[in-house]
XYZ file of C-alpha atoms in Angstrom:
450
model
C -2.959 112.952 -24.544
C -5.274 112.791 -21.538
C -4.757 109.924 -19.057
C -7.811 107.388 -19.051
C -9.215 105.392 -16.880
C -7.286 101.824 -17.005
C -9.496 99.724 -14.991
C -10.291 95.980 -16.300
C -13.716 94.978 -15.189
C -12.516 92.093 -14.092
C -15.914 90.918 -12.261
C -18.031 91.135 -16.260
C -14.382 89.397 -17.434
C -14.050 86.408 -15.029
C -17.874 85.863 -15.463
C -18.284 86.262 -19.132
C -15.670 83.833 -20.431
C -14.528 80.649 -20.229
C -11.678 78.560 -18.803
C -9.843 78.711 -22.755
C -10.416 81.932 -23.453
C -9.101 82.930 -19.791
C -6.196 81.237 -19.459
C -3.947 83.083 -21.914
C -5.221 86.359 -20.916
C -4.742 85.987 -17.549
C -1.056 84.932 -18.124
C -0.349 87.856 -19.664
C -1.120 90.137 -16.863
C 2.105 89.617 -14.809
C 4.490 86.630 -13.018
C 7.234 86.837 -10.664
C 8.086 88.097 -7.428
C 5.825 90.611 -6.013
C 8.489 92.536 -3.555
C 7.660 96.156 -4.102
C 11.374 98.087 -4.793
C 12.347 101.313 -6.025
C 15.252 102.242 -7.558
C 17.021 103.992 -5.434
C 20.855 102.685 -6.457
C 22.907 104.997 -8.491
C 23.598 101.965 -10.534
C 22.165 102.376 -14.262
C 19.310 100.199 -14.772
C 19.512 96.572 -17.321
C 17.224 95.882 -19.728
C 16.387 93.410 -22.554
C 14.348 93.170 -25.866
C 13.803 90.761 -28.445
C 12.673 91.820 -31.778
C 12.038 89.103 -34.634
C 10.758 89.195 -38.131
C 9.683 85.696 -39.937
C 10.394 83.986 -42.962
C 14.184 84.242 -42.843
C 16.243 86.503 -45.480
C 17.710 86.614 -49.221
C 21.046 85.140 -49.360
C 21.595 84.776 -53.127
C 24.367 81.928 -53.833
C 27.795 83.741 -54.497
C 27.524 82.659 -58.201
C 24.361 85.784 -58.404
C 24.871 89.103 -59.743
C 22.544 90.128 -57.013
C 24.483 88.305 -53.779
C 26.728 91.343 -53.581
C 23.627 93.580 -53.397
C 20.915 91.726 -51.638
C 22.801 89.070 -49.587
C 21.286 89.728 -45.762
C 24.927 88.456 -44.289
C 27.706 91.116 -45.163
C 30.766 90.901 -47.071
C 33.701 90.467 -45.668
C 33.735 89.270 -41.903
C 35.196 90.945 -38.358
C 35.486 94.702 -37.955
C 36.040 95.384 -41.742
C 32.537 93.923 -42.785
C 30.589 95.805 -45.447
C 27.217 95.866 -44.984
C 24.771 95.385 -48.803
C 22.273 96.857 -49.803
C 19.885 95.160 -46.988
C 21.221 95.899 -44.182
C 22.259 99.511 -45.382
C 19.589 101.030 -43.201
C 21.680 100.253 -40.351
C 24.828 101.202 -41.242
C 24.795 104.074 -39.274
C 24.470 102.147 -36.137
C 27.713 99.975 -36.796
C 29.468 100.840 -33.352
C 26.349 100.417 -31.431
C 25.756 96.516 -32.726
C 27.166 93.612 -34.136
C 26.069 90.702 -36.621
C 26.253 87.302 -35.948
C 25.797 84.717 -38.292
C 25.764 80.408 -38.330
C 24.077 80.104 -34.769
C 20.992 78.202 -34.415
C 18.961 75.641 -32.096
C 20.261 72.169 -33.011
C 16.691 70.575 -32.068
C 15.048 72.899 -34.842
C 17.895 72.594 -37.805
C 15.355 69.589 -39.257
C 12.712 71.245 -38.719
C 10.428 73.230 -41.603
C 11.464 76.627 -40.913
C 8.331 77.850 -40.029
C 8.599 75.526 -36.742
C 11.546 77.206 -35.583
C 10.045 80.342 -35.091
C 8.026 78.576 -31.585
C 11.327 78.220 -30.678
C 13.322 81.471 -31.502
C 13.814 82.392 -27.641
C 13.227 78.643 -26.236
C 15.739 76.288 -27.963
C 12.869 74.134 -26.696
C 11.831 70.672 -28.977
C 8.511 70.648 -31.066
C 9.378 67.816 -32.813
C 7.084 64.995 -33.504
C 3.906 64.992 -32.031
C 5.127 65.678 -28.082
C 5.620 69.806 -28.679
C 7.581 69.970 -25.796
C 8.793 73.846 -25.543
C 10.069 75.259 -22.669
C 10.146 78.609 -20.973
C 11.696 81.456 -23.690
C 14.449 83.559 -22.109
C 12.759 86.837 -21.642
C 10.383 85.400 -19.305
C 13.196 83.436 -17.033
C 14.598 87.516 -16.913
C 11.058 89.094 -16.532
C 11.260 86.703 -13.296
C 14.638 87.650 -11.920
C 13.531 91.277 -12.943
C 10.205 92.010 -11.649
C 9.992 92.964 -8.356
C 11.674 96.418 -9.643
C 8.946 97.458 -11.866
C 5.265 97.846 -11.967
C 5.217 95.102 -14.409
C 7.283 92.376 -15.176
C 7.624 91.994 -18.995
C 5.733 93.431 -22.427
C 4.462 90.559 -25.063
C 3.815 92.345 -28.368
C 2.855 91.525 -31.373
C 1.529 92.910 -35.058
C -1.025 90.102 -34.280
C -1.884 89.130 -31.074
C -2.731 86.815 -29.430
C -0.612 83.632 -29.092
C -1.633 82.218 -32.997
C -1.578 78.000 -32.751
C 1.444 75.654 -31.854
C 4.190 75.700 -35.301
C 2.510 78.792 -36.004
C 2.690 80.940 -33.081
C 2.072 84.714 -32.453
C 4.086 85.489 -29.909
C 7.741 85.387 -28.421
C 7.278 84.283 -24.710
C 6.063 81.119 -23.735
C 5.860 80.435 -19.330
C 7.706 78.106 -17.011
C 5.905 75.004 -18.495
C 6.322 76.101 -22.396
C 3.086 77.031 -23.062
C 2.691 80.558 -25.281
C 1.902 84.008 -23.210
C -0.230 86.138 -25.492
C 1.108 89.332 -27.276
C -0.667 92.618 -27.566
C -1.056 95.026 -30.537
C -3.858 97.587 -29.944
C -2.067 100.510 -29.414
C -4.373 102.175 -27.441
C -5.323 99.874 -25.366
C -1.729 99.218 -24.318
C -1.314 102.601 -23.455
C -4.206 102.529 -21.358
C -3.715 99.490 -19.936
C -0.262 99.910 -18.819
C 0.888 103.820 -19.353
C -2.184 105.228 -17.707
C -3.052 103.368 -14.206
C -5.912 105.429 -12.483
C -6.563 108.066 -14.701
C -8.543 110.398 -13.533
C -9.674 108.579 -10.702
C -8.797 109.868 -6.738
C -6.119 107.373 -4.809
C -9.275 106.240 -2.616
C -11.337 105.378 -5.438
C -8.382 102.914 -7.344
C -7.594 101.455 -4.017
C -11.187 100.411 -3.721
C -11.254 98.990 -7.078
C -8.069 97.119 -6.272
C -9.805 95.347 -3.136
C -12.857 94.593 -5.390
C -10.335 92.969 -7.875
C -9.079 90.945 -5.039
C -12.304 89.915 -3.326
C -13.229 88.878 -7.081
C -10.517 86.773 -7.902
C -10.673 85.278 -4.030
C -13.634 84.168 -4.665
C -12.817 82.448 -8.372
C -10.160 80.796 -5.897
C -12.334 79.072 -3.954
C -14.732 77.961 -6.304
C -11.760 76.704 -8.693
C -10.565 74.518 -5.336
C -13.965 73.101 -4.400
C -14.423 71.783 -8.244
C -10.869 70.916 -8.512
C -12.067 67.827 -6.321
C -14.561 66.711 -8.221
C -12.647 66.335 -11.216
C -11.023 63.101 -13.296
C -7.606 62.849 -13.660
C -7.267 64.626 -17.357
C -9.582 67.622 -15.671
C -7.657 68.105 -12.840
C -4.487 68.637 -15.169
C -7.048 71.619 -17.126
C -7.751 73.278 -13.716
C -4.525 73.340 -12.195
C -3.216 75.098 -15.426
C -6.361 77.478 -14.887
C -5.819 78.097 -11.586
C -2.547 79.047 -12.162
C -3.558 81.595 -14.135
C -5.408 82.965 -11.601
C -2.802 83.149 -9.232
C -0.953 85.260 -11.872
C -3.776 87.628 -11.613
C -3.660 87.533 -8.216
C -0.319 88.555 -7.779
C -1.004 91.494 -10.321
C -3.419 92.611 -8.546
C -0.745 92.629 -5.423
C 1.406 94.297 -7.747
C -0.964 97.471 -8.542
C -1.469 97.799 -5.279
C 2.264 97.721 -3.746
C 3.235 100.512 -7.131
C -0.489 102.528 -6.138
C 1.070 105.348 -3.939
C 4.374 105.482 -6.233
C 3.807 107.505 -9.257
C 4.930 107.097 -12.924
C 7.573 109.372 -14.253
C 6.462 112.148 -16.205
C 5.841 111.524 -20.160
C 5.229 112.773 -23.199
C 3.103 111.357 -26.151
C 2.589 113.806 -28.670
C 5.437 111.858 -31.171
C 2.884 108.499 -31.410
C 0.330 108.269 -33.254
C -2.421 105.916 -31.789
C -4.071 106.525 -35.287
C -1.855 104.347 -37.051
C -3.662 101.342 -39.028
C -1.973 98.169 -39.915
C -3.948 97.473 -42.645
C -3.049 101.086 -44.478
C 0.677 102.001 -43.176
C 2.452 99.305 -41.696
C 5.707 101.516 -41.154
C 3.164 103.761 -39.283
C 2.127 101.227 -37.195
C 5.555 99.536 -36.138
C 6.995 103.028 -35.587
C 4.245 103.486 -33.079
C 4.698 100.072 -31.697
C 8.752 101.151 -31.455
C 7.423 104.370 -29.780
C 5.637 102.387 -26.973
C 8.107 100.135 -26.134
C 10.983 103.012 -25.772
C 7.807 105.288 -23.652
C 7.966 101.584 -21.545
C 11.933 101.882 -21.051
C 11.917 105.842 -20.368
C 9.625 105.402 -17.688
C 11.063 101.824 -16.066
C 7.167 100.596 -16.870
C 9.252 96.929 -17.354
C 12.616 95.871 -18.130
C 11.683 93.321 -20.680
C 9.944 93.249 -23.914
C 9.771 91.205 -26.852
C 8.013 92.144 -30.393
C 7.174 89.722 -33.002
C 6.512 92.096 -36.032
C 5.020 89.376 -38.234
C 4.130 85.597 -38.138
C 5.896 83.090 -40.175
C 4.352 81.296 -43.259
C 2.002 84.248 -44.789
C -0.099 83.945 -42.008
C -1.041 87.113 -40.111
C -0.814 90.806 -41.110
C 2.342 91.053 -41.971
C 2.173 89.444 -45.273
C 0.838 92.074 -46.804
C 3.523 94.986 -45.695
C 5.504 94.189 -49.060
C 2.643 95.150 -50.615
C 1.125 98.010 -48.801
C 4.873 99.540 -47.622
C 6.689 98.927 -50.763
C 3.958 98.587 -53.445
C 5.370 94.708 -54.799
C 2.667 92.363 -55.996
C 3.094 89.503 -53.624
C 3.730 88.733 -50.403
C 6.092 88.262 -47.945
C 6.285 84.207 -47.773
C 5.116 84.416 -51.106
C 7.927 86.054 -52.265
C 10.664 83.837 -49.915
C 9.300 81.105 -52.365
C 9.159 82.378 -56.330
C 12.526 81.957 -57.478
C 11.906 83.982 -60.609
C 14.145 86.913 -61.939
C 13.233 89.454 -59.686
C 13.224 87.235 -56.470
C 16.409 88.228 -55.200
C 15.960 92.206 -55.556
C 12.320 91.859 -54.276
C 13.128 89.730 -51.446
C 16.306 92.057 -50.491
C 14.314 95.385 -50.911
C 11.707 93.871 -48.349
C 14.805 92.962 -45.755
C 16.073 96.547 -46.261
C 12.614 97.820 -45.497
C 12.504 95.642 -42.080
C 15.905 96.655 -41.537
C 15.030 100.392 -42.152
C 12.119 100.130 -39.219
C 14.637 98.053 -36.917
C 17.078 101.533 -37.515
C 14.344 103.610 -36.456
C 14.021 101.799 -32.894
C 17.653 102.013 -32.870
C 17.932 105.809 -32.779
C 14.418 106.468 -30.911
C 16.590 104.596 -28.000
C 19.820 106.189 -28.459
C 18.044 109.694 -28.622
C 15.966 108.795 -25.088
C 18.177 109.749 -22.080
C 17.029 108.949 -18.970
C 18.834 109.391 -15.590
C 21.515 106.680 -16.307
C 22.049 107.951 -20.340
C 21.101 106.565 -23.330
C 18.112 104.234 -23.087
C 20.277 102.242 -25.990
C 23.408 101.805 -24.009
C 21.494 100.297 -20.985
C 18.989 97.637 -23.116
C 20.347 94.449 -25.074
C 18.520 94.573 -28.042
C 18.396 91.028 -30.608
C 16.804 91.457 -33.843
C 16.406 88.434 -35.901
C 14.543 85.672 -37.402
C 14.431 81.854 -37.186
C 15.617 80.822 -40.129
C 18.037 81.699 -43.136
C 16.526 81.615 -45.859
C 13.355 79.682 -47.734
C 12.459 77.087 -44.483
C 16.376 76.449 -43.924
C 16.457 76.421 -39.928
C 20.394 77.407 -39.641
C 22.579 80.303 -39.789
C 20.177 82.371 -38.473
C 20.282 86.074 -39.090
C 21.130 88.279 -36.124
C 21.757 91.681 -34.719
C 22.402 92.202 -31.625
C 22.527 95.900 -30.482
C 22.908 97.975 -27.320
C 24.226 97.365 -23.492
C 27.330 99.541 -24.168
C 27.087 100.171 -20.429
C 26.817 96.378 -19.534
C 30.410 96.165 -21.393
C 29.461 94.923 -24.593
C 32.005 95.738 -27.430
C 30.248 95.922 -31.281
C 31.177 96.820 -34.566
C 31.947 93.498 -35.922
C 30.455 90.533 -37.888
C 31.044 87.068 -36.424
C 30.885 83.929 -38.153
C 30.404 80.956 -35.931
C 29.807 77.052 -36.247
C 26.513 76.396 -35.692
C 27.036 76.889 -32.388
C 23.501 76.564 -30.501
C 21.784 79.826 -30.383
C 21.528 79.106 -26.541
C 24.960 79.809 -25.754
C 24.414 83.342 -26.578
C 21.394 83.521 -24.453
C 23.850 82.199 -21.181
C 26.168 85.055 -22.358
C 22.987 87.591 -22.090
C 21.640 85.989 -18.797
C 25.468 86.461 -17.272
C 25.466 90.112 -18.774
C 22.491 91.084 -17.252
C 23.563 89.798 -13.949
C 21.891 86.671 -13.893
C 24.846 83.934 -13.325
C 23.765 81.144 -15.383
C 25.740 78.120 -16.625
C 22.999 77.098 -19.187
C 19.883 77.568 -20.890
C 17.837 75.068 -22.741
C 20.337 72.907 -24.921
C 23.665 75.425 -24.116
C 26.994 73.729 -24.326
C 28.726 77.420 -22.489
C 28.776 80.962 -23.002
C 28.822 82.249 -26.662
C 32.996 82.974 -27.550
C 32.906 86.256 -28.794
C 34.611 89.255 -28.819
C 31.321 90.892 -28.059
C 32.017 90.640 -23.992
């Protein structure tokens, strides 16, 4: 495929929307240090993703014919677990990940489950009316992270957007808990991110990049001179709006500090920017898959997270049990009917998710780059935010990768209900980033993981 032309026209953008339709957009585009590095150590490179699927799984009680089959959690516990019939798919992966099971964020276990997906990577509190959230994890990494690549994190979604607040659409939320839109158009993610310049001569993206920052300048100065003017509850609105235009701003820095440095070669003939939600949802995740491991191979960003549905029937991904497997309902439909064929429906849609999960697996073990295996080098947590039908606990988790960080897998772990944060302090720690705690952490996760 060609490289494009990536250029935002930022000047018909600033000018053509509003402050509310802005503000998430602009967040998007980039946070963090803007210190232009290369990697020039011999050191192998860390990375992190988050991948999360809603609505929790089937865990038929022991007294089913069908738990043995379709129970999500394995039988049998430590390194002799056997995996059923839903996590099959992944069976092949065993010494590359481990399952963990009865962690969860204390301040969501009342919650409806649906709730508790806002605060998958957050252990923040929504409860009551307040909706206080805090920042997710990936994004306090994307900040320790960024000044090494071009940019400093990946928000995707099947979706988009950012969705509403219990019902989000996206992983990351910023420093003050507020949500940081996701992407899904494949093309225009490859565009945007995997093509900078196209076409276009060094001299002619520089001058763009000036343009950009005369533009947003300007938007500056205007913001600051009605910034006085304002009451009280206005002033709070433009100081969150101007903050998203400093996080323009600094992207703008950031394009041109990586202008002169060019992107490793790549090749895109495997993905298919055809691929339509609507018809072929496995098409369509596989692509999203291929995009995030093109984004690893060529050190694009370090972090990514992909929600590949929203909770509560909401969104596109409702429908993949229909359109992927050919079952008459849908996927929150179906985490509710407690008629005969629940259980085998339900666990035929987990071994579907699991089956696309397996394929992102292997895409990043099979992608070397100069350190090895993209897998080996990436922490990879696949899960959801609940167990099963709007039960906030013992939520189901994979957590793959990092082999050259030190982490040891082939096990399932039960543990305690042990807040999910703990094993976020472990991750911070693993990636280099000392850390004592995150949100409502009482230590590092014990494990026999690290």
């Amino acid at each position: 495929m060609a490289r494009k032309s990536w250029h935002l026209d930022r000047r018909t953008f600033l000018k053509g929307l509003g402050v509310s339709c802005m503000i998430p957009y602009m967040e998007a585009m980039g946070m963090g240090s803007m210190m232009k590095t290369t990697n020039t150590s011999s050191e192998a490179m860390k990375r992190l993703c988050f991948v999360y699927f809603p609505n929790g799984v089937g865990l038929p009680p022991v007294e089913s014919s069908y738990h043995k089959k379709w129970s999500w959690f394995p039988m049998g516990e430590g390194v002799d677990y056997k995996v059923t019939q839903s996590l099959m798919p992944l069976a092949g992966h065993r010494e590359n990940m481990s399952i963990l099971g009865g962690l969860s964020h204390p301040r969501s276990r009342a919650l409806l489950g649906h709730l508790a997906g806002d605060t998958w990577l957050t252990g923040g509190d929504v409860r009551g009316s307040e909706y206080m959230n805090s920042i997710s994890v990936d994004q306090l990494v994307a900040q320790k992270f960024s000044k090494h690549t071009r940019y400093p994190y990946l928000a995707l979604s099947t979706d988009g957007g950012i969705g509403y607040k219990s019902r989000v659409s996206t992983l990351s939320f910023d420093l003050s808990g507020k949500p940081i839109p996701s992407e899904h158009r494949h093309r225009e993610i490859f565009e945007r991110y995997f093509a900078p310049g196209g076409g276009a001569t060094t001299q002619a993206r520089r001058k763009s990049i000036q343009q950009d920052k005369k533009i947003v300048d300007l938007i500056l100065e205007d913001s600051k001179r009605l910034h006085r003017r304002l009451g009280k509850h206005d002033q709070t609105k433009m100081d969150e709006y101007m903050h998203s235009l400093s996080t323009v701003e600094e992207q703008v820095k950031r394009n041109e500090q990586w202008l002169d440095i060019p992107m490793k070669d790549f090749d895109t003939g495997h993905i298919n920017f055809n691929a339509d939600v609507k018809v072929d949802p496995e098409a369509y995740i596989k692509t999203t898959f291929d995009l995030m491991v093109l984004g690893m191979e060529v050190d694009l960003t370090r972090v990514m997270t992909y929600m590949m549905a929203r909770e509560d029937g909401l969104g596109l991904g409702e429908n993949f049990p229909k359109l992927a497997l050919g079952l008459s309902k849908g996927h929150h439909t179906i985490s509710h009917d407690l008629a005969t064929g629940h259980w085998e429906e339900w666990g035929r849609y987990d071994q579907w998710l699991s089956k696309q999960f397996a394929y992102f697996l292997d895409r990043m073990k099979n992608t070397h780059d100069e350190h090895g295996s993209l897998l080996d080098n990436t922490m990879i947590l696949y899960g959801s935010a609940c167990s099963t039908t709007h039960n906030a606990v013992n939520y189901p988790l994979v957590l793959a990768g990092g082999a050259n960080m030190g982490l040891k897998h082939g096990s399932y772990e039960k543990f305690g209900e042990e807040p999910m944060s703990n094993l976020f302090v472990s991750m911070l720690n693993t990636l280099g980033i000392e850390s004592e705690s995150f949100s409502d952490s009482t230590g590092e996760l014990h494990s026999k993981i690290w």
